Coordinates of C-alpha atoms and ligand atoms in Angstrom, one line a residue:
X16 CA 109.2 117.1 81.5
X17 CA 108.3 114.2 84.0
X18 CA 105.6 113.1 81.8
X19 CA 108.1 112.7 78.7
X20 CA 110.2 109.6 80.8
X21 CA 106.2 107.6 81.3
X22 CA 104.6 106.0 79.0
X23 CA 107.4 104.2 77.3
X24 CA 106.3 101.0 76.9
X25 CA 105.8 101.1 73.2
X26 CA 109.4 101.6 72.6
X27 CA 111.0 100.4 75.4
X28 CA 110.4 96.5 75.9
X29 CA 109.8 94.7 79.3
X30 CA 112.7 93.4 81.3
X31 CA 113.7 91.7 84.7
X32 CA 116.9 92.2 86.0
X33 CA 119.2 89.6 84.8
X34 CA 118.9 85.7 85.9
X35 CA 121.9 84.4 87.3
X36 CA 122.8 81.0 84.8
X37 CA 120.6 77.8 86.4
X38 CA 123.2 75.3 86.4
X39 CA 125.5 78.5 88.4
X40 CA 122.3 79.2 90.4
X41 CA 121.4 75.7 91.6
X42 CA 124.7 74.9 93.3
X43 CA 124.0 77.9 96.0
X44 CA 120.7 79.3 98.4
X45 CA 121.3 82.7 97.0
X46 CA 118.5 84.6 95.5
X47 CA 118.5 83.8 90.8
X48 CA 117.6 87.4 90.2
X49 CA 120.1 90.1 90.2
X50 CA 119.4 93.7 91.3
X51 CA 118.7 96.2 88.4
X52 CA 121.1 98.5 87.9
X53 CA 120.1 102.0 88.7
X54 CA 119.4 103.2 84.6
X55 CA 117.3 100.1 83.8
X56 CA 115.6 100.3 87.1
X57 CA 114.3 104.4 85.6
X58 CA 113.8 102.7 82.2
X59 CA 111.6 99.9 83.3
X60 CA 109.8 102.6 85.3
X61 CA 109.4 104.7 82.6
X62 CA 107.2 102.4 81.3
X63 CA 104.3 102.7 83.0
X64 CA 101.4 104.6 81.2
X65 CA 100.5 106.1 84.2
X66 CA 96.6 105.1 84.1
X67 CA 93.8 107.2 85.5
X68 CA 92.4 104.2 86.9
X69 CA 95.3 102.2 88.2
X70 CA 94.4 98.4 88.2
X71 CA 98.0 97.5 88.9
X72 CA 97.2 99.7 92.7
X73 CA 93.4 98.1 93.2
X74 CA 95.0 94.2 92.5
X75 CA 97.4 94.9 95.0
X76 CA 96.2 94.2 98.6
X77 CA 98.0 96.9 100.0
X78 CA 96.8 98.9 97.8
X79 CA 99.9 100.4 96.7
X80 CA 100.7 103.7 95.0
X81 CA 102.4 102.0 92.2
X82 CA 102.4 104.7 88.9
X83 CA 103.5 107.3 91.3
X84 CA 106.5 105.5 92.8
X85 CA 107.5 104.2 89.2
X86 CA 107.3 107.9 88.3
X87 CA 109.4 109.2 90.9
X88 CA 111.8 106.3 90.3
X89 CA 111.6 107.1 86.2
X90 CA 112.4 110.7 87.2
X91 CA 115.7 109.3 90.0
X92 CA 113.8 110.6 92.7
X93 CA 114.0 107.3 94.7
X94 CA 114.6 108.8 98.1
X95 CA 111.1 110.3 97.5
X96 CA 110.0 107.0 96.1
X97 CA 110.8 104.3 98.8
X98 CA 108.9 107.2 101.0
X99 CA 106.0 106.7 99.3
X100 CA 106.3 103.0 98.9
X101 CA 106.7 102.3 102.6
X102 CA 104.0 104.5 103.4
X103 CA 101.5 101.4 102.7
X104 CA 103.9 98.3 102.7
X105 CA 105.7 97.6 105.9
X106 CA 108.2 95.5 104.3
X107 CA 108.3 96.6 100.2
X108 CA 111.6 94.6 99.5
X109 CA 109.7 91.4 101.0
X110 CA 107.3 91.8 98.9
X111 CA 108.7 93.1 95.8
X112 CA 111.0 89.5 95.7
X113 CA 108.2 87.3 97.3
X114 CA 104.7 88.3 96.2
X115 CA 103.2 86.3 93.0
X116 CA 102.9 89.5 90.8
X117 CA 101.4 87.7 87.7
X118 CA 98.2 87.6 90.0
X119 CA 98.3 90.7 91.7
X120 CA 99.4 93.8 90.5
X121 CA 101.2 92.8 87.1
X122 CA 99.2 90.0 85.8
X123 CA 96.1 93.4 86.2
X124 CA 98.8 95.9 84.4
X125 CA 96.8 97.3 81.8
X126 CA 100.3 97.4 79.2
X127 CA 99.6 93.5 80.3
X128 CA 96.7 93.3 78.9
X129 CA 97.6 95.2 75.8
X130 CA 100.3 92.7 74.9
X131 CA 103.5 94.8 75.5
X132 CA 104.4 92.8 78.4
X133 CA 104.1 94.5 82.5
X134 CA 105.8 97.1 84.0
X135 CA 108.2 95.2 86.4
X136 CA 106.6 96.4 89.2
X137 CA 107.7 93.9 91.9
X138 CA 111.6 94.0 90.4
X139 CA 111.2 97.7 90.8
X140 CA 109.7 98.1 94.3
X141 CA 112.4 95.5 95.7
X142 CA 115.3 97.9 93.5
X143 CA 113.9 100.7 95.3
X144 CA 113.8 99.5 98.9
X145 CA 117.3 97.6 98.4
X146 CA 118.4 100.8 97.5
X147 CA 116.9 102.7 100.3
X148 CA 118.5 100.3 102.7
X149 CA 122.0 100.8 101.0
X150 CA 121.4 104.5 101.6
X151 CA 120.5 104.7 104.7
X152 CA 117.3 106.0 104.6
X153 CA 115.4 102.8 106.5
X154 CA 115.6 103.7 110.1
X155 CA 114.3 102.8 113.3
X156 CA 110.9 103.9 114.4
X157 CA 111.1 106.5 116.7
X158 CA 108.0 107.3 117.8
X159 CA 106.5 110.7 119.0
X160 CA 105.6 109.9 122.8
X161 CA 105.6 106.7 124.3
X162 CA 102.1 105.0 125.6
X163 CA 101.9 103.1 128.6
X164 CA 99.5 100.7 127.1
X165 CA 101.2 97.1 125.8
X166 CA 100.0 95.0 123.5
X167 CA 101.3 91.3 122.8
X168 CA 101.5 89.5 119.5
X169 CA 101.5 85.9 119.2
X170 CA 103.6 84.7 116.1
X171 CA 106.9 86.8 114.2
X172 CA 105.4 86.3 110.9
X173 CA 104.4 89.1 108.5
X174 CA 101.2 89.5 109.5
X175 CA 102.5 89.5 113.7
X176 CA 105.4 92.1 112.4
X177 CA 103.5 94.0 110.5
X178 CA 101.1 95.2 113.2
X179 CA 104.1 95.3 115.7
X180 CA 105.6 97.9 113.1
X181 CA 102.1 99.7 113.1
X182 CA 101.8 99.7 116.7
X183 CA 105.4 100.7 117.8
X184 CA 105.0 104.2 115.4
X185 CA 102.2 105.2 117.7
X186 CA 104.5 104.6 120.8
X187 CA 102.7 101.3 121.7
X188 CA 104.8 98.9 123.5
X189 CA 104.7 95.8 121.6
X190 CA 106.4 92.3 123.0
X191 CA 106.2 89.7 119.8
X192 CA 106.1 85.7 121.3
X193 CA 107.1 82.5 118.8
X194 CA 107.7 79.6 119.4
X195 CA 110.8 79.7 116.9
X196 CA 114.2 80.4 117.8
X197 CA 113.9 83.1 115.2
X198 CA 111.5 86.0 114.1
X199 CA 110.3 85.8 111.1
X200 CA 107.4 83.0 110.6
X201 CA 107.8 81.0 107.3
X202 CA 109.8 84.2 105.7
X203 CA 112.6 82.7 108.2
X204 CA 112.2 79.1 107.9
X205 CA 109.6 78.2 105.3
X206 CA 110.6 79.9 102.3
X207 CA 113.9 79.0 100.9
X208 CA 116.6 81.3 100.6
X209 CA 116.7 81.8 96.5
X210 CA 113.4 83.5 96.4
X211 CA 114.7 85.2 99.8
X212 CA 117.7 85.5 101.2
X213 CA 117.4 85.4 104.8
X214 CA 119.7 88.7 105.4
X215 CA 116.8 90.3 104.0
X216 CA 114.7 89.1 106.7
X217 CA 116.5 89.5 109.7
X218 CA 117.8 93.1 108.5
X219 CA 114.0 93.9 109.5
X220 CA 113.7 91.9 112.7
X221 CA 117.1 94.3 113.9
X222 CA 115.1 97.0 112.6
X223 CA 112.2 96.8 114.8
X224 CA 114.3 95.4 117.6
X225 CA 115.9 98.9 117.1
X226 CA 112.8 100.8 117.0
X227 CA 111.9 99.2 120.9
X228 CA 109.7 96.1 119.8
X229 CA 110.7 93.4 122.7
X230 CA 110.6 89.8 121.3
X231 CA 110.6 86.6 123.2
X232 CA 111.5 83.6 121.3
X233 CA 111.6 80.2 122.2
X234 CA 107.6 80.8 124.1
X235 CA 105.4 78.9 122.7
X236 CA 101.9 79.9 123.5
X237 CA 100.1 77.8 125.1
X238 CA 103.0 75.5 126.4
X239 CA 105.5 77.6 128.1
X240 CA 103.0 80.6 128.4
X241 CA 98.9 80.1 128.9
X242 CA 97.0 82.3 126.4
X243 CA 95.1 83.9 129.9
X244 CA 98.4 84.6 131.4
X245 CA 99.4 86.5 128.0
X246 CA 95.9 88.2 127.7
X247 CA 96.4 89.3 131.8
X248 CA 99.5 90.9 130.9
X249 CA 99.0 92.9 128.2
X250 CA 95.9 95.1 127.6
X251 CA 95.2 93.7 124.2
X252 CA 96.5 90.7 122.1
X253 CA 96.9 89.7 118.2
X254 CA 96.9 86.3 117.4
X255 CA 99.2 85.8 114.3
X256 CA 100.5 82.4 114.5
X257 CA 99.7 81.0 110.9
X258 CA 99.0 77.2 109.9
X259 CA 101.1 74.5 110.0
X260 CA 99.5 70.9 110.7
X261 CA 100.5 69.4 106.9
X262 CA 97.6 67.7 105.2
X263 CA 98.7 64.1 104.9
X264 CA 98.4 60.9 102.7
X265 CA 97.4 57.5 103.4
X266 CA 97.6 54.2 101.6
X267 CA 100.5 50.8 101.9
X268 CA 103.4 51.8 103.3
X269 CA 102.3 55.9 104.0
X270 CA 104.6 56.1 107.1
X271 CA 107.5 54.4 106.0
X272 CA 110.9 56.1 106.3
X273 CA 112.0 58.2 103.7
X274 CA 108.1 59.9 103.1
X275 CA 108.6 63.6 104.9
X276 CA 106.6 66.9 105.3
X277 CA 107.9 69.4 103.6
X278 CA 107.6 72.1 106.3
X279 CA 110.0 70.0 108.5
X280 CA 112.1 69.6 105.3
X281 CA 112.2 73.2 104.3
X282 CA 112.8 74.4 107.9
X283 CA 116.0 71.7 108.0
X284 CA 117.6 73.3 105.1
X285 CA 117.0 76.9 106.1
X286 CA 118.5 76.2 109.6
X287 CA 121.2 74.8 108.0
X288 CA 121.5 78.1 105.5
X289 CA 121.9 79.7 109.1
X290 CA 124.9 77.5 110.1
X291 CA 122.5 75.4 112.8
X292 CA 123.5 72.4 113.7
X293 CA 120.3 70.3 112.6
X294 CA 120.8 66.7 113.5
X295 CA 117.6 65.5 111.2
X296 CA 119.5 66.9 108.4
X297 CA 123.0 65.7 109.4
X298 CA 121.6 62.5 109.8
X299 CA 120.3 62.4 106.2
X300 CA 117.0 62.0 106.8
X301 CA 115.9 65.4 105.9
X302 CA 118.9 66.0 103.4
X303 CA 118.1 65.4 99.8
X304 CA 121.9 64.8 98.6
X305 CA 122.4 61.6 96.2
X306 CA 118.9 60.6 96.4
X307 CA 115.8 60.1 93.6
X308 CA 113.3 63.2 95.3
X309 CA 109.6 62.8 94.9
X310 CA 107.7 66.0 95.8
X311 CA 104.1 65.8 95.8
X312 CA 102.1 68.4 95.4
X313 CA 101.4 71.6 92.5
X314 CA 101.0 74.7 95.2
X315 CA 104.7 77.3 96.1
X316 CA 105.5 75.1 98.9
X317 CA 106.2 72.3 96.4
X318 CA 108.0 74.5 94.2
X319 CA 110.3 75.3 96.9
X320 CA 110.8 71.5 97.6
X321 CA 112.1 70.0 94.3
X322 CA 114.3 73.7 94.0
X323 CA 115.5 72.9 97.5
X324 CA 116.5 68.9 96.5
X325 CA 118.2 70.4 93.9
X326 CA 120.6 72.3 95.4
X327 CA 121.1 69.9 98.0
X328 CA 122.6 67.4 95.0
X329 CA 119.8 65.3 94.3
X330 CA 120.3 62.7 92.1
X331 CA 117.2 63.2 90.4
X332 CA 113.6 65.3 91.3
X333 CA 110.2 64.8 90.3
X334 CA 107.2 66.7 90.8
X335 CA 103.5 65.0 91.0
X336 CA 100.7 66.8 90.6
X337 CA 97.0 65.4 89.7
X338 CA 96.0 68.2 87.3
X339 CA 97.9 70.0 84.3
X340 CA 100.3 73.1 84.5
X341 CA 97.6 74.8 83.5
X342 CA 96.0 74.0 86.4
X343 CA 98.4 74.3 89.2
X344 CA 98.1 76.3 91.9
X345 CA 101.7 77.4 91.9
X346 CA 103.2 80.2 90.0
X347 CA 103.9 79.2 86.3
X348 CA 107.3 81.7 86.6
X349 CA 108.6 79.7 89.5
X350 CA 107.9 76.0 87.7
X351 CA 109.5 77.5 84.6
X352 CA 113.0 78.5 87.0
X353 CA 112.5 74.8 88.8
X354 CA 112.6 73.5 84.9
X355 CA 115.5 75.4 84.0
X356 CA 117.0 73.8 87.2
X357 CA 116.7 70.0 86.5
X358 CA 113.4 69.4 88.1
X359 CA 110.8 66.8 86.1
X360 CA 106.7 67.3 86.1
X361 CA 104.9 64.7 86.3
X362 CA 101.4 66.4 85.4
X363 CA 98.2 64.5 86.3
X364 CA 99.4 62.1 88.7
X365 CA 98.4 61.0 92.1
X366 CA 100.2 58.9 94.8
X367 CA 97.6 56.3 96.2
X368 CA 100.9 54.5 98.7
X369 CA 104.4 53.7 98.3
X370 CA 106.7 51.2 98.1
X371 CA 108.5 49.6 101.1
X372 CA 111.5 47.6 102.5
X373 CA 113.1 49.4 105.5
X374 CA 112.5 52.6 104.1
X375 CA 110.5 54.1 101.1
X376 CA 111.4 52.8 97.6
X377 CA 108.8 54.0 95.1
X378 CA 105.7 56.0 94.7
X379 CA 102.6 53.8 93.7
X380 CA 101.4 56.2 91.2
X381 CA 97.6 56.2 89.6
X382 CA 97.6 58.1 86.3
X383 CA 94.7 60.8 85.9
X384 CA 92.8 63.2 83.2
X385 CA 90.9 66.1 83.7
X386 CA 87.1 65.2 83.8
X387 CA 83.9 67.8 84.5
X388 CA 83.7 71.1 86.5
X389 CA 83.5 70.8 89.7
X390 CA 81.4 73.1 91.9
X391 CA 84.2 75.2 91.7
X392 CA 84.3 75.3 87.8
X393 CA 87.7 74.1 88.3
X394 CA 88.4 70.4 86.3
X395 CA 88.1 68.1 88.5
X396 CA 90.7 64.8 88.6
X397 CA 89.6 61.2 87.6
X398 CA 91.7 58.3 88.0
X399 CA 92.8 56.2 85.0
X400 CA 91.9 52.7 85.4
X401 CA 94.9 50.3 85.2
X402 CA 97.4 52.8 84.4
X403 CA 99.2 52.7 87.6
X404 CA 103.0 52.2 87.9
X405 CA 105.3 52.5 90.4
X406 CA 108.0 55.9 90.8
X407 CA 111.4 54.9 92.0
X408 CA 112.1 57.3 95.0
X409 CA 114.7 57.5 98.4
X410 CA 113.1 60.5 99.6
X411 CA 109.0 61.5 99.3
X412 CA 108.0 64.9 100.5
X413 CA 104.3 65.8 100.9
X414 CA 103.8 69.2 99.8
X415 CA 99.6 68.9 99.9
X416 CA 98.9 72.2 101.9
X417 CA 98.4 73.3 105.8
X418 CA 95.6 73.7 107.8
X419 CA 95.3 75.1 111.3
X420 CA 96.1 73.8 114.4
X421 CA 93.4 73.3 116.9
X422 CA 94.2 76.9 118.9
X423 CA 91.0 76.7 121.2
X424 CA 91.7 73.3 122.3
X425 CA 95.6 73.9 122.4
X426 CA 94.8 77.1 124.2
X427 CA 92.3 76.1 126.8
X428 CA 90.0 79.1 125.1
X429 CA 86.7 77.4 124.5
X430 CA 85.3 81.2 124.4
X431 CA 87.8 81.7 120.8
X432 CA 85.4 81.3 118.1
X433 CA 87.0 79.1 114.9
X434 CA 85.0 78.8 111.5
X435 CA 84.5 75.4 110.2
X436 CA 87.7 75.2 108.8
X437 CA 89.6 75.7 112.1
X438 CA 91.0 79.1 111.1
X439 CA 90.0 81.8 114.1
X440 CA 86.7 83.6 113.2
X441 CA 87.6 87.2 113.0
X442 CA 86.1 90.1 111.4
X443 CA 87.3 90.6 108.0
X444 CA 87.2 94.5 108.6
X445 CA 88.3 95.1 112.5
X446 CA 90.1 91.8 112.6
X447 CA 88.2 91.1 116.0
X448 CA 87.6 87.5 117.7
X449 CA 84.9 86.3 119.8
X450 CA 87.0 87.8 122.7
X451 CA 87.3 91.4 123.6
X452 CA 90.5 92.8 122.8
X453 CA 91.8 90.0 121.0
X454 CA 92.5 90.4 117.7
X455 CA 93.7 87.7 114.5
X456 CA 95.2 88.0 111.2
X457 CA 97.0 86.2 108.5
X458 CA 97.1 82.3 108.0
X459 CA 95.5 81.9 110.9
X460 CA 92.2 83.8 109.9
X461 CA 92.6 83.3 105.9
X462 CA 94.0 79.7 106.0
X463 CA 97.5 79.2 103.8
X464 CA 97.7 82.8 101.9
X465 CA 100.4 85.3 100.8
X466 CA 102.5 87.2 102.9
X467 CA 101.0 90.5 101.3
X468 CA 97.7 89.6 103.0
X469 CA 99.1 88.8 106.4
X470 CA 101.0 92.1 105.9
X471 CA 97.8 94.2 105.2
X472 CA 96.0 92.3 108.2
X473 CA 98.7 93.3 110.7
X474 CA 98.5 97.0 109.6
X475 CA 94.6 97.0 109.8
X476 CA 94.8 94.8 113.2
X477 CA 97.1 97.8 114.5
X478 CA 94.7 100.2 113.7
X479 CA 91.9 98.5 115.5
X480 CA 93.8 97.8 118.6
X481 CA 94.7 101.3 118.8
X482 CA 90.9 102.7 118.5
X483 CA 89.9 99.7 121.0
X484 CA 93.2 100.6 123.5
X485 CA 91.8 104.4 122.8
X486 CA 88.2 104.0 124.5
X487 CA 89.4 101.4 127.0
X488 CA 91.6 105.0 127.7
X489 CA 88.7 107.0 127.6
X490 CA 86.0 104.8 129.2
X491 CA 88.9 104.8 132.8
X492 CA 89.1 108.8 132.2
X493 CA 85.7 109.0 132.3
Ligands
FAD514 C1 107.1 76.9 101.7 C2 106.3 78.1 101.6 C3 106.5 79.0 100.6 C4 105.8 80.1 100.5 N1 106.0 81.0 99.5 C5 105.3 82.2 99.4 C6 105.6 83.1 98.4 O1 106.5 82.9 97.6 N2 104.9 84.3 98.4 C7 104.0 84.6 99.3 O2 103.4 85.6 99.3 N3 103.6 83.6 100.3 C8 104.3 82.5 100.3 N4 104.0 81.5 101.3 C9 102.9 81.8 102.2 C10 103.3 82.8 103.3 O3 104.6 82.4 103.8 C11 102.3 82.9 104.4 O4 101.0 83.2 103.9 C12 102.7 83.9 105.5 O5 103.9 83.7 106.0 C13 101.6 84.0 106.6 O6 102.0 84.9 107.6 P1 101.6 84.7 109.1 O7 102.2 85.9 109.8 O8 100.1 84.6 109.1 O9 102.1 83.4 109.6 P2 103.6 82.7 109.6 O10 104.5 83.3 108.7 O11 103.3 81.2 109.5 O12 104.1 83.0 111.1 C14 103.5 82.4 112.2 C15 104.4 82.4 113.4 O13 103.7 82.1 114.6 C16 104.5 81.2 115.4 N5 103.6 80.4 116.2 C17 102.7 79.5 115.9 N6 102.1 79.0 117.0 C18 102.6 79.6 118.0 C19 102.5 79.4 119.4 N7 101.6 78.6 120.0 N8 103.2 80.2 120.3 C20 104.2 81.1 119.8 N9 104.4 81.2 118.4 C21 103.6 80.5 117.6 C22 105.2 80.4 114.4 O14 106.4 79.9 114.9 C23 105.6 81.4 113.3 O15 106.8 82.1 113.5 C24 104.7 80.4 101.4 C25 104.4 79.4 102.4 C26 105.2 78.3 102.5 C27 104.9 77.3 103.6
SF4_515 S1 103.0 94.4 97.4 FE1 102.9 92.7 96.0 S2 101.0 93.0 94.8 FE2 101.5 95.0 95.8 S3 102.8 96.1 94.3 FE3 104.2 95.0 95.6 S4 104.6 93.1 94.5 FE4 102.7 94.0 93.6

């Protein structure tokens, strides 16, 4: 009986729920895709083949049970679904919006590669948690017995939350610092509110609140709090705090106003999404309205830029990037929603200055092709000669990538090992530093990654803190 709703895919053909209209969808921050309703949620389900060997589950990094929960949902057992489905994924309607699924689980769907299209699986897993929320069935944790034992995380990311989550279900008490005003890393302030609407967000933050996990915002480690002091209080510490010093461009004119970073640009307009008063954004400094927009840059962050200007009323928006779209880092689904929305590509292009009078006027642009592998096998750039010309712009905004701040210096912890790249050197298994009873994951350990990754990190970092806080117990029983 169950089996005769799988294994549909011949017959029934692949579909997202609907996309609100892009001239409609780029006046507001509200997310473009609508929810499934609940029949073509069980249809789209019922198209999984159910696979003996699920690539879909080993692509995803949390390894999720994907053909059993489209089952249940194909069968309307969702109540027994978004069980299963937050057994491994703290936060499954996160991810289910957020995650790029044409890399992870459905670009490795095997009806993918047979050319009937994926199973929907992100639309689906968001459908089911949505629904789960609307029914009730998210609660508080509540855990079995408390433990006297407290552990502090440094940074309300994912990857912070995630292991807070992990931690509070085994009765840990768990107090979250950030330096934000807000929980919620870049799912708060970095990523715009049309991929995720920040209700979404902070319906989670209440929910662990709820569930006893004590957060202090407005600390920033390091400044208002020394790491030792944190590390004295607690008897183990995760270090979660992600990257965020912006990779910057040189050349005439490179600090003229009018040339911005986009994380201070995308954390305006979500502060002002929250009804903030943000003076850099009243001003019109960091507001995009009326003006030509340059973004620069081919990675999500930049995609979130020109969609951004967009809404704001740009008068125009242009995206530079040095390689093809074949060869951008960002999603090809969200460049194809930023095209339906007004936004220009500029492929194989490269900014070597700008333009000046009291503020930024143009772009001085080099032109590029694709020449020979690079160690990497990926094309590498090469500049045109003499094909330069000059991109009219009001507003520039330098989407080139993060990289970590300097945490041992910032920190005063000399004995916090960091790799050559700056990110904290922790073990890729246990999630340990250099220093007993510390513990990192996320951005801050991968560099700039997914918030799947810093999810799965929290929940392993959880479980290693909890063996480590367990012989520290046994060692003083002893
Ligand atoms: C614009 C943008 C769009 C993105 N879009 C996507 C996407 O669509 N899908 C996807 O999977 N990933 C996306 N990412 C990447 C994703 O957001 C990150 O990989 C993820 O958030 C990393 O989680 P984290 O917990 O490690 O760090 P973060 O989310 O960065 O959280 C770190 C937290 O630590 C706090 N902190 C830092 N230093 C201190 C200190 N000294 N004291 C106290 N608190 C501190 C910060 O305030 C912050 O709240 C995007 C990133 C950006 C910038
Ligand atoms: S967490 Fe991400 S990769 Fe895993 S099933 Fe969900 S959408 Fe796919």
């Amino acid at each position: 009986m169950a089996q005769n709703r799988m294994l549909q895919f011949v017959t029934v053909p692949k579909a997202m729920p609907d996309k609100r209209d892009a001239n409609v969808r780029a006046q507001d921050f509200h997310e473009i895709y609508r929810e499934f309703a609940d029949a073509k949620a069980a249809e789209q389900a019922g198209r999984c083949s159910q696979c003996g060997v699920p690539y879909c589950q080993t692509h995803c990094p949390l390894h999720n049970n994907i053909p059993d929960w489209l089952r249940l949902t194909a069968e309307g057992r969702l109540q027994e679904a978004y069980e299963l489905s937050q057994a491994t994924n703290t936060f499954p309607e996160i991810c289910g919006r957020i995650c790029p699924q044409d890399r992870l689980c459905e670009g490795n769907c095997v009806i993918e590669q047979s050319g009937h299209g994926t199973v929907t699986i992100g639309a689906i897993e968001k459908y089911i948690t949505d629904t789960a929320w609307d029914m009730g069935w998210v609660k508080p944790v509540k855990p079995r017995e408390e433990r006297a034992e407290s552990v502090a995380i440094i940074g309300a990311g994912p990857g912070g939350l995630a292991a807070a989550d992990a931690l509070r279900r085994q009765g840990v008490q768990v107090t979250v610092y950030d330096r934000y005003d807000r929980a919620g890393g870049l799912l708060t302030y970095g990523i715009p509110g049309f991929k995720l609407e920040k209700d979404v967000v902070m319906n989670r933050i209440a929910q662990l609140e709820q569930g006893g996990v004590q957060f202090q915002l407005n600390c920033n480690v390091g400044e208002d709090i020394a790491f030792d002091a944190i590390r004295g209080k607690h008897d183990a510490v995760i270090i979660a705090t992600g990257v965020y010093k912006s990779r910057d461009l040189g050349g005439p004119n490179a600090e003229a106003e009018g040339i911005v970073r986009a994380i201070d640009y995308l954390t305006a307009s979500n502060r002002k999404s929250f009804g903030d008063e943000v003076p850099e954004f009243d001003s019109g400094e960091l507001d995009a309205k009326g003006k030509r927009v340059v973004v620069i840059g081919g990675g999500d962050t930049a995609m979130d830029c020109v969609r951004t200007a967009i809404r704001q009323g740009a008068q125009s928006v242009k995206c530079l990037y040095r390689r093809d779209r074949a060869n951008m880092p960002g999603s090809q689904r969200e460049v194809a929603n930023a095209e339906e929305e007004g936004v220009e590509f500029v492929w194989l292009t490269a900014p070597k200055g700008f333009t000046a009078g009291d503020a930024v006027e143009g772009v001085l642009v080099e032109r590029m092709r694709l020449g020979a592998p690079d160690a990497t096998g990926r094309q590498a750039p090469e500049v045109i000669e003499g094909a330069d010309y000059i991109e009219e712009a009001d507003l520039v905004i330098k989407a080139l990538g993060f990289e970590p701040e300097d945490l041992p210096q910032l920190w005063g912890t000399e004995g916090l090992e960091v790799t050559r790249w700056g990110t904290i050197k922790a073990n890729f298994g246990t999630h340990a530093t250099s220093l007993p009873g510390v513990y990192a994951v996320g951005d801050i350990v991968r560099g700039a990654s997914l918030v799947v990754w810093a999810i799965r990190d929290g929940r392993e970092a959880a479980e290693s803190v909890l063996g480590y806080l367990n012989e520290v117990q046994a060692v003083a029983a002893e």
